[in-house]
Every structure is written in C-alpha cells, then in structure tokens.
Amino acid sequence: MSDLLDAVIRSARTFHRLEHLGRRGPTSTLKEETITDLLLAELQGREFEVVGRCPRCGGECPDWTGSPRRPMRVRAKALTKYQEGGNSAHGKAPTGADFVLAMRGTDGREVLMFVQAKRAVPGKKSLVEADQYRALLRAATDHHAVPLYAFYVQQPDAHTSTDTRCSRHVSAAERSIVLVMAGESGTADYLPGLSTVDLLSRGLPLRCLGGCPTVGSTERAPVVERADAFIRALDSDYRPRERVDRSDDGAPPDIPDGAAVVYDDGAWRVGRVDAAEDQVLVVRLGAQAVAEEPDRTCIGWGQGMTADQVRDAARMWWKLNQARAARVRHLVAVAEGEVVGVYDVVADPRSESVNGVHRIAFELVDAASDRRRELSALVAAHPAKSGARNPVRYLSLA
C-alpha cells in the first residue's frame, strides 16, 4: 500500500529521468517490463529517487521535477506472464493486463483497473495488439474492472511532450506516463489502429489519478472519489461497482483496507484468502537480543525497545506453511504473557530459504485502536497451552 499521489508523481519522474539520463542515441533506455516493475514498486510503497540535472537545460526545470505531493492510498499488484497471456492447455483465459490497481471507498464503492503497459513513441506506429486488446476487454468485463492502457512515452529530449486531455499537468515528466481507456470495437474509444499521437490525446497523465481539476477532483478528496473522477473523465458512462456478493464466482472479491488484489489460478482473491480461519497469527517473542541481519536491529522483546523495533522483531522470520501464512490478516506479538504489539498485514508474506530452512516475513502496520482492543481480547480469551514450545499459533475471527 502506498501514498498514491506521491507514487504517481515520483514514478513518472523516475521513468522520465532514467529515460533521458541514460540515453545514448535514438533508441529507448529501458524495457517496458523494467518501467512497469519500477512503477509497481512505487505504487506498492517502495521509493526511488533519480538524482541528476536536466540534460536539455542543465537545471531543475518544471519538465524535470514534476509536482509536490499529498498522500493517497492505492493497492497495486503485478500479474505474471501466465496470468496475462493465459494457458489454453490448462483452460486459463488471458487477462491481457500487466498489473491491477484497486481502490475502495468506505461506502463500499470499488474502482478496479486492469492495465496493459506499452511503450509509445510519437510519430511511430502504436503497439496496441488486437488479440491482447480483446483479452483485456473480456477480462475487465468478467471482473467488473476498467480496461486501461498505460503508455510509457519516449520523447526525443527531456523537454518535449505530447498533448493529452489534461490542461493542468503538462510538464514532460508528468506526461511521460499516460493512461488511456480501452473501448469496444465500433466505438470511438477503440484503440487498435490509432496513431500514437491520437492515443495520447485521448488519455490522461498518471499524475491526474492523484487528483486534478481537469478530471474534477482534488488532492484532498477520498481515494475512491479521485479514482472515480479520473475514470469518468475518460468514460462519462462509467459507474463504480458496488460491493460484490461473495457468492458470485465470476466477480473479484471486496478489497479490505490494507490488502492487495491478486489474480490467482484463474480466480480473484484478496492478498490473503477470504475465509475467517487463521486470520490472526500470534507470535511469542523471547528475550531481546541483537539481530545479526540488515533488516532489523534486534530480535525478541525488551522494555527499552521502540515501537519500530518491536514491529520488526514481530514481522520476521517465522517457520510457517506458506499457504497458511497467506491467510493471515493480523499479527499479534506477545512477550512475557502480555500483548506488546497488534498489527495489520498489508501485503502477501515474503518467503525465503536459508540453509534449507523455509521462513516467512510479513509487512506490518500498527492496527487501529478498536482492532487492537478486539485482537487483544481474542488472545486473552484463547491463551496458549501450558508448556507450549511453538512460538506461533493461529486464531480465527468470528
């Protein structure tokens, strides 16, 4: 989970700077897959900064720097090549998408975007492929999502940009990543066959997703309202989907706060499965000790530890079944018989093998006060068995 406005500004600027600082001729600097990896890393909470002066003017001009930020939450998930292209031998239909963006409002409205990423070079033929395009439309329809193309625009120099529908965000950095709605065949929004300049003129900079007067939203509006306004500016007939009945097998699941949408083996799920079983992982921390690893300063628990140190001690490394760990939504840390930390899990667990031992790490944020009270009471009502040696155990929410 990330601050969307910060991420969209920074990701477009990062691509723009890498593209022009690294160029040694007319060819592109980065592959599409690399740009997508950088974009998704930003949207998933990682930060990159490319430092260097504009190669065109030697300064920190508006085309080089982009805009200031305010926070906004988004969930982003990359799809594998198998999920994007499908597998006819196994009956898996393609999605036609490279990644998914998802936002949900407190009123149950959800905005789910299927995005196919392509490089765009003004003056050259577009790379929108008809078969992949149709797959994107079918998958978006099946999953109540919005089909979009993200164009990574390759310009001849750092000050040149191509017009979009936005009259506010016009710097070259902001216009370096442009989103365009994919429409059905026979409509004005059908993209295959259009020139690159025509494609970009129909789209909006990724920056506008964070709030923009052109689309009728502000940087302070709730996340789903900003996403809703962005999509409506591209398609006036768009309506955000309501909360999905979980008995509907064809629809993607609701998106709880702090979760990522995952397309898994032909079906949608939230970053952890929706069943109530095993939603809570209770970990017992031993005595505080120095950690001989770069990700944290100490393990265990002690009276003088900071909140960040306790969280880092609680989140890694645990010997767990990976499939069962993927169902965990909350983690409670216990030390000396008392709850010392209550957290929400905000991404799929990370796993690795060290010397043949498989272990799991979680990405955690502090839980809200009502959740802390609820989970602390749950742990108190289900104490560990006397003499239990395993430092981890699972509990289920009612």
Coordinates of C-alpha atoms in Angstrom, one line a residue:
M1 CA 0.0 0.0 0.0
S2 CA 1.4 3.4 -0.8
D3 CA 0.6 7.1 -1.0
L4 CA -0.8 7.2 -4.5
L5 CA -0.2 10.9 -5.3
D6 CA 3.4 10.6 -4.1
A7 CA 3.9 7.4 -6.1
V8 CA 2.4 8.6 -9.4
I9 CA 4.4 11.8 -9.3
R10 CA 7.6 10.1 -8.4
S11 CA 7.2 7.1 -10.7
A12 CA 6.6 9.3 -13.8
R13 CA 9.6 11.4 -12.8
T14 CA 11.8 8.4 -12.2
F15 CA 11.0 7.0 -15.7
H16 CA 11.4 10.4 -17.3
R17 CA 14.8 10.9 -15.8
L18 CA 16.1 7.4 -16.4
E19 CA 14.9 7.5 -20.0
H20 CA 16.8 10.8 -20.7
L21 CA 19.8 10.5 -18.4
G22 CA 20.6 7.0 -19.7
R23 CA 20.1 7.6 -23.4
R24 CA 23.0 7.2 -25.7
G25 CA 21.1 7.5 -29.0
P26 CA 17.6 7.4 -30.5
T27 CA 16.8 4.0 -29.0
S28 CA 14.9 3.6 -25.7
T29 CA 16.8 3.3 -22.4
L30 CA 14.5 0.9 -20.5
K31 CA 12.4 -2.1 -21.5
E32 CA 8.6 -1.9 -20.9
E33 CA 8.9 -4.6 -18.3
T34 CA 11.5 -2.6 -16.4
I35 CA 9.4 0.5 -16.4
T36 CA 6.4 -1.5 -15.2
D37 CA 8.5 -3.0 -12.4
L38 CA 9.6 0.5 -11.3
L39 CA 6.0 1.8 -11.4
L40 CA 4.5 -1.0 -9.4
A41 CA 7.3 -0.9 -6.9
E42 CA 6.5 2.8 -6.3
L43 CA 2.7 2.0 -6.0
Q44 CA 3.5 -0.8 -3.6
G45 CA 5.3 1.6 -1.2
R46 CA 9.0 1.5 -2.3
E47 CA 10.6 4.8 -3.1
F48 CA 13.2 5.6 -5.7
E49 CA 14.9 8.9 -6.5
V50 CA 16.9 9.5 -9.6
V51 CA 19.3 12.4 -9.0
G52 CA 20.6 14.4 -11.9
R53 CA 20.2 17.7 -13.8
C54 CA 18.0 18.1 -16.9
P55 CA 20.2 17.1 -19.9
R56 CA 18.4 19.7 -22.0
C57 CA 18.9 22.8 -19.9
G58 CA 21.2 21.7 -17.1
G59 CA 18.8 22.8 -14.4
E60 CA 15.8 21.7 -12.2
C61 CA 13.1 22.9 -14.6
P62 CA 9.4 22.1 -14.3
D63 CA 9.7 19.4 -17.1
W64 CA 12.3 17.7 -14.9
T65 CA 10.8 17.9 -11.4
G66 CA 7.1 17.3 -11.6
S67 CA 4.8 18.4 -8.7
P68 CA 4.6 18.4 -4.9
R69 CA 2.6 15.6 -3.2
R70 CA -0.2 14.8 -0.7
P71 CA -0.9 11.3 0.4
M72 CA -3.5 8.9 -1.1
R73 CA -3.9 5.1 -0.7
V74 CA -3.8 2.6 -3.5
R75 CA -3.3 -1.1 -3.9
A76 CA -1.2 -2.4 -6.8
K77 CA -0.4 -5.9 -8.0
A78 CA 1.6 -7.2 -10.9
L79 CA 0.3 -10.1 -12.9
T80 CA 2.5 -12.9 -14.1
K81 CA 3.1 -13.6 -17.8
Y82 CA 0.9 -16.8 -17.2
Q83 CA -1.9 -14.7 -15.9
E84 CA -1.5 -12.0 -18.6
G85 CA -1.3 -14.4 -21.6
G86 CA -3.4 -17.4 -20.2
N87 CA -2.7 -21.0 -21.0
S88 CA -5.1 -22.8 -23.4
A89 CA -3.7 -26.2 -22.5
H90 CA -4.9 -25.7 -18.9
G91 CA -8.1 -23.8 -19.8
K92 CA -6.8 -20.5 -18.4
A93 CA -8.1 -17.4 -20.2
P94 CA -5.7 -14.5 -20.6
T95 CA -6.3 -11.2 -18.8
G96 CA -4.4 -9.1 -21.2
A97 CA -3.2 -7.0 -18.3
D98 CA 0.3 -6.4 -16.9
F99 CA -1.0 -5.1 -13.5
V100 CA -4.0 -4.2 -11.4
L101 CA -4.8 -1.0 -9.5
A102 CA -7.5 -1.1 -6.9
M103 CA -9.2 1.4 -4.6
R104 CA -12.2 1.1 -2.3
G105 CA -14.4 3.7 -0.6
T106 CA -15.9 3.4 2.9
D107 CA -19.3 3.3 1.3
G108 CA -18.5 0.0 -0.5
R109 CA -17.8 1.5 -3.9
E110 CA -14.8 0.0 -5.6
V111 CA -12.6 1.0 -8.5
L112 CA -10.7 -1.8 -10.1
M113 CA -8.4 -1.2 -13.0
F114 CA -6.8 -3.7 -15.4
V115 CA -3.8 -2.1 -17.0
Q116 CA -1.8 -3.2 -20.0
A117 CA 1.5 -1.3 -20.4
K118 CA 3.1 -0.3 -23.7
R119 CA 5.9 1.9 -24.9
A120 CA 4.8 4.8 -27.0
V121 CA 6.9 6.8 -29.5
P122 CA 5.2 9.8 -31.0
G123 CA 5.5 9.6 -34.8
K124 CA 5.7 5.8 -34.9
K125 CA 3.0 3.1 -35.1
S126 CA 1.4 2.2 -31.8
L127 CA 2.0 -1.2 -30.2
V128 CA -1.6 -2.0 -29.3
E129 CA -2.1 -5.6 -30.4
A130 CA -5.7 -6.6 -31.3
D131 CA -5.6 -10.1 -29.7
Q132 CA -4.2 -8.8 -26.4
Y133 CA -6.6 -5.9 -26.5
R134 CA -9.6 -8.2 -26.9
A135 CA -8.4 -10.3 -24.0
L136 CA -8.1 -7.2 -21.8
L137 CA -11.7 -6.2 -22.6
R138 CA -13.0 -9.7 -21.9
A139 CA -11.2 -10.0 -18.6
A140 CA -12.2 -6.5 -17.5
T141 CA -15.9 -7.3 -18.3
D142 CA -15.7 -10.6 -16.4
H143 CA -14.3 -9.0 -13.3
H144 CA -16.1 -5.6 -13.3
A145 CA -12.9 -3.8 -13.9
V146 CA -11.9 -0.8 -16.0
P147 CA -9.7 -1.7 -19.0
L148 CA -6.8 0.8 -19.5
Y149 CA -3.5 1.1 -21.4
A150 CA -0.6 2.8 -19.7
F151 CA 1.7 4.3 -22.3
Y152 CA 5.4 4.9 -21.4
V153 CA 6.1 7.8 -23.7
Q154 CA 9.6 8.0 -25.3
Q155 CA 10.4 11.6 -26.4
P156 CA 13.5 12.8 -28.3
D157 CA 14.6 15.1 -25.4
A158 CA 13.7 15.9 -21.8
H159 CA 11.6 19.0 -22.6
T160 CA 9.4 17.6 -25.3
S161 CA 6.0 16.2 -24.5
T162 CA 2.8 15.3 -26.4
D163 CA -0.6 16.7 -25.6
T164 CA -3.1 14.8 -23.5
R165 CA -6.6 15.6 -22.4
C166 CA -5.2 17.4 -19.3
S167 CA -4.5 21.1 -19.4
R168 CA -3.1 21.2 -15.9
H169 CA -0.3 18.7 -15.8
V170 CA 1.7 19.5 -18.9
S171 CA 5.3 19.0 -17.9
A172 CA 7.3 16.4 -19.8
A173 CA 7.8 14.4 -16.6
E174 CA 4.1 14.4 -15.9
R175 CA 3.2 13.4 -19.4
S176 CA 5.8 10.6 -19.5
I177 CA 3.2 8.0 -18.4
V178 CA -0.3 8.4 -19.8
L179 CA -3.4 6.2 -19.2
V180 CA -6.0 5.7 -21.9
M181 CA -9.4 3.9 -21.7
A182 CA -9.8 0.8 -23.9
G183 CA -13.2 0.8 -25.7
E184 CA -15.1 -1.8 -27.6
S185 CA -14.8 -2.3 -31.3
G186 CA -17.1 0.1 -33.2
T187 CA -16.9 2.8 -30.6
A188 CA -14.9 6.0 -30.6
D189 CA -12.7 4.6 -27.8
Y190 CA -11.4 1.6 -29.8
L191 CA -7.6 1.9 -29.7
P192 CA -6.1 -0.5 -32.2
G193 CA -5.1 1.2 -35.4
L194 CA -4.8 4.7 -33.9
S195 CA -1.6 6.7 -34.2
T196 CA 0.5 7.2 -31.0
V197 CA -0.3 10.9 -31.0
D198 CA -4.1 10.2 -31.3
L199 CA -3.8 7.6 -28.4
L200 CA -2.1 10.1 -26.1
S201 CA -4.6 12.9 -27.0
R202 CA -7.4 10.6 -25.6
G203 CA -5.6 9.9 -22.3
L204 CA -4.7 11.5 -19.1
P205 CA -1.3 11.6 -17.3
L206 CA -1.0 9.1 -14.5
R207 CA -0.5 12.1 -12.3
C208 CA -4.2 13.0 -12.7
L209 CA -5.2 9.9 -10.8
G210 CA -3.9 11.6 -7.6
G211 CA -6.4 14.5 -8.0
C212 CA -6.7 17.0 -10.8
P213 CA -9.0 19.9 -11.7
T214 CA -9.2 18.7 -15.3
V215 CA -11.0 15.5 -14.1
G216 CA -13.0 17.3 -11.5
S217 CA -11.2 16.0 -8.3
T218 CA -8.9 17.5 -5.7
E219 CA -5.8 16.1 -4.0
R220 CA -7.7 16.1 -0.7
A221 CA -10.7 14.0 -1.9
P222 CA -11.2 10.4 -0.7
V223 CA -9.2 7.9 -2.7
V224 CA -12.2 6.3 -4.4
E225 CA -13.6 9.7 -5.4
R226 CA -10.3 10.6 -7.1
A227 CA -10.2 7.3 -9.0
D228 CA -13.9 7.6 -9.9
A229 CA -13.4 11.1 -11.3
F230 CA -10.4 10.0 -13.2
I231 CA -12.2 7.2 -14.9
R232 CA -15.4 9.3 -15.5
A233 CA -13.2 11.8 -17.3
L234 CA -12.1 9.1 -19.7
D235 CA -15.6 7.5 -19.9
S236 CA -18.6 9.5 -18.9
D237 CA -20.8 6.4 -18.8
Y238 CA -18.6 4.7 -16.2
R239 CA -20.1 3.7 -12.8
P240 CA -18.0 2.2 -10.0
R241 CA -19.1 -1.3 -9.0
E242 CA -20.8 -1.8 -5.7
R243 CA -19.7 -4.3 -3.1
V244 CA -19.7 -7.7 -4.7
D245 CA -21.7 -10.6 -3.4
R246 CA -19.1 -13.1 -2.4
S247 CA -21.3 -15.9 -3.7
D248 CA -20.7 -14.6 -7.2
D249 CA -17.9 -16.8 -8.5
G250 CA -17.2 -14.5 -11.5
A251 CA -16.6 -11.3 -9.6
P252 CA -13.4 -10.2 -7.8
P253 CA -13.6 -10.0 -4.0
D254 CA -14.1 -6.9 -1.9
I255 CA -10.8 -5.1 -1.1
P256 CA -10.3 -4.7 2.7
D257 CA -8.2 -1.8 3.8
G258 CA -4.5 -2.7 3.6
A259 CA -4.8 -5.6 1.2
A260 CA -3.6 -6.3 -2.3
V261 CA -5.7 -7.8 -5.2
V262 CA -4.3 -11.0 -6.5
Y263 CA -5.3 -12.9 -9.7
D264 CA -4.5 -16.5 -8.7
D265 CA -5.0 -19.6 -10.8
G266 CA -7.9 -18.2 -12.8
A267 CA -9.7 -16.5 -9.9
W268 CA -9.5 -13.3 -8.0
R269 CA -8.8 -13.2 -4.3
V270 CA -7.5 -10.6 -1.8
G271 CA -3.9 -10.8 -0.9
R272 CA -5.0 -13.3 1.7
V273 CA -8.0 -15.7 1.3
D274 CA -11.3 -14.5 2.5
A275 CA -12.1 -17.4 4.9
A276 CA -12.2 -16.5 8.6
E277 CA -9.9 -19.4 9.6
D278 CA -6.3 -18.5 10.5
Q279 CA -6.8 -14.7 10.0
V280 CA -4.8 -14.0 13.2
L281 CA -1.2 -15.1 13.8
V282 CA 0.0 -14.9 17.4
V283 CA 3.8 -14.8 17.8
R284 CA 5.7 -15.2 21.1
L285 CA 8.8 -13.0 21.4
G286 CA 11.6 -14.2 23.5
A287 CA 14.2 -12.0 25.4
Q288 CA 15.7 -9.1 23.5
A289 CA 18.9 -9.8 21.6
V290 CA 21.0 -8.1 18.9
A291 CA 19.9 -9.2 15.4
E292 CA 22.8 -10.1 13.1
E293 CA 21.0 -9.1 9.9
P294 CA 20.5 -5.9 8.0
D295 CA 16.7 -5.7 8.1
R296 CA 16.4 -5.1 11.9
T297 CA 18.5 -4.1 14.9
C298 CA 17.2 -6.6 17.4
I299 CA 15.0 -9.7 17.9
G300 CA 12.8 -10.7 20.8
W301 CA 11.4 -8.1 23.2
G302 CA 12.7 -5.9 25.9
Q303 CA 11.4 -2.9 28.0
G304 CA 13.6 -0.3 26.2
M305 CA 12.6 -1.3 22.6
T306 CA 10.9 1.3 20.4
A307 CA 7.6 0.6 18.6
D308 CA 9.5 0.2 15.3
Q309 CA 11.9 -2.3 16.9
V310 CA 9.1 -4.4 18.3
R311 CA 7.3 -4.4 14.9
D312 CA 10.5 -5.5 13.1
A313 CA 11.0 -8.3 15.7
A314 CA 7.4 -9.5 15.3
R315 CA 7.3 -9.4 11.5
M316 CA 10.2 -11.8 10.7
W317 CA 11.4 -14.6 10.5
W318 CA 8.9 -17.4 11.2
K319 CA 8.8 -21.1 10.1
L320 CA 5.3 -21.3 8.7
N321 CA 3.5 -23.1 6.0
Q322 CA 3.4 -20.6 3.1
A323 CA -0.2 -21.3 2.1
R324 CA -1.4 -20.9 5.7
A325 CA 0.7 -17.8 6.2
A326 CA -1.0 -16.3 3.1
R327 CA -4.3 -16.3 5.0
V328 CA -3.0 -14.2 7.9
R329 CA -4.6 -10.7 8.0
H330 CA -3.5 -9.7 11.5
L331 CA -0.5 -10.4 13.7
V332 CA -0.3 -10.1 17.5
A333 CA 3.0 -10.1 19.3
V334 CA 3.1 -11.5 22.8
A335 CA 6.0 -11.3 25.3
E336 CA 6.1 -12.4 28.9
G337 CA 2.4 -13.3 28.7
E338 CA 1.3 -9.8 27.6
V339 CA 0.3 -8.3 24.2
V340 CA 3.1 -6.0 23.1
G341 CA 2.0 -5.3 19.5
V342 CA -1.1 -5.6 17.3
Y343 CA -0.7 -5.2 13.6
D344 CA -2.4 -5.5 10.2
V345 CA -0.8 -7.4 7.4
V346 CA -0.7 -5.2 4.3
A347 CA 0.9 -7.4 1.7
D348 CA 1.5 -11.1 0.8
P349 CA 4.1 -12.6 3.1
R350 CA 7.7 -12.8 1.8
S351 CA 9.3 -16.2 1.9
E352 CA 12.9 -17.4 1.5
S353 CA 15.0 -20.4 2.2
V354 CA 18.2 -20.2 4.2
N355 CA 20.4 -23.3 4.5
G356 CA 17.4 -25.4 3.5
V357 CA 15.1 -23.8 6.1
H358 CA 12.0 -22.1 4.8
R359 CA 10.9 -19.0 6.6
I360 CA 8.3 -16.2 6.3
A361 CA 8.3 -12.4 6.9
F362 CA 5.3 -10.1 7.0
E363 CA 4.8 -6.5 6.0
L364 CA 3.0 -4.9 9.0
V365 CA 1.4 -1.6 10.1
D366 CA 0.1 -0.7 13.5
A367 CA -3.6 -1.7 13.9
A368 CA -6.3 0.9 14.7
S369 CA -7.2 1.2 18.4
D370 CA -10.5 -0.7 18.0
R371 CA -8.8 -3.5 16.2
R372 CA -6.1 -3.6 19.0
R373 CA -8.7 -4.0 21.6
E374 CA -10.6 -6.7 19.7
L375 CA -7.5 -8.8 19.0
S376 CA -6.0 -8.3 22.5
A377 CA -9.3 -9.6 23.9
L378 CA -9.2 -12.5 21.4
V379 CA -5.7 -13.5 22.5
A380 CA -6.7 -13.2 26.2
A381 CA -9.8 -15.5 25.6
H382 CA -7.6 -18.1 23.9
P383 CA -4.4 -18.4 25.9
A384 CA -1.6 -20.7 24.7
K385 CA -1.5 -24.2 26.1
S386 CA 0.7 -24.5 29.2
G387 CA 4.2 -25.6 28.3
A388 CA 3.7 -25.0 24.5
R389 CA 7.0 -24.7 22.8
N390 CA 5.9 -23.5 19.4
P391 CA 6.3 -19.7 19.4
V392 CA 3.5 -19.2 16.8
R393 CA -0.2 -20.1 16.8
Y394 CA -3.3 -19.2 14.7
L395 CA -6.6 -17.9 15.8
S396 CA -9.8 -17.2 13.8
L397 CA -12.0 -14.2 13.9
A398 CA -15.7 -14.9 14.5

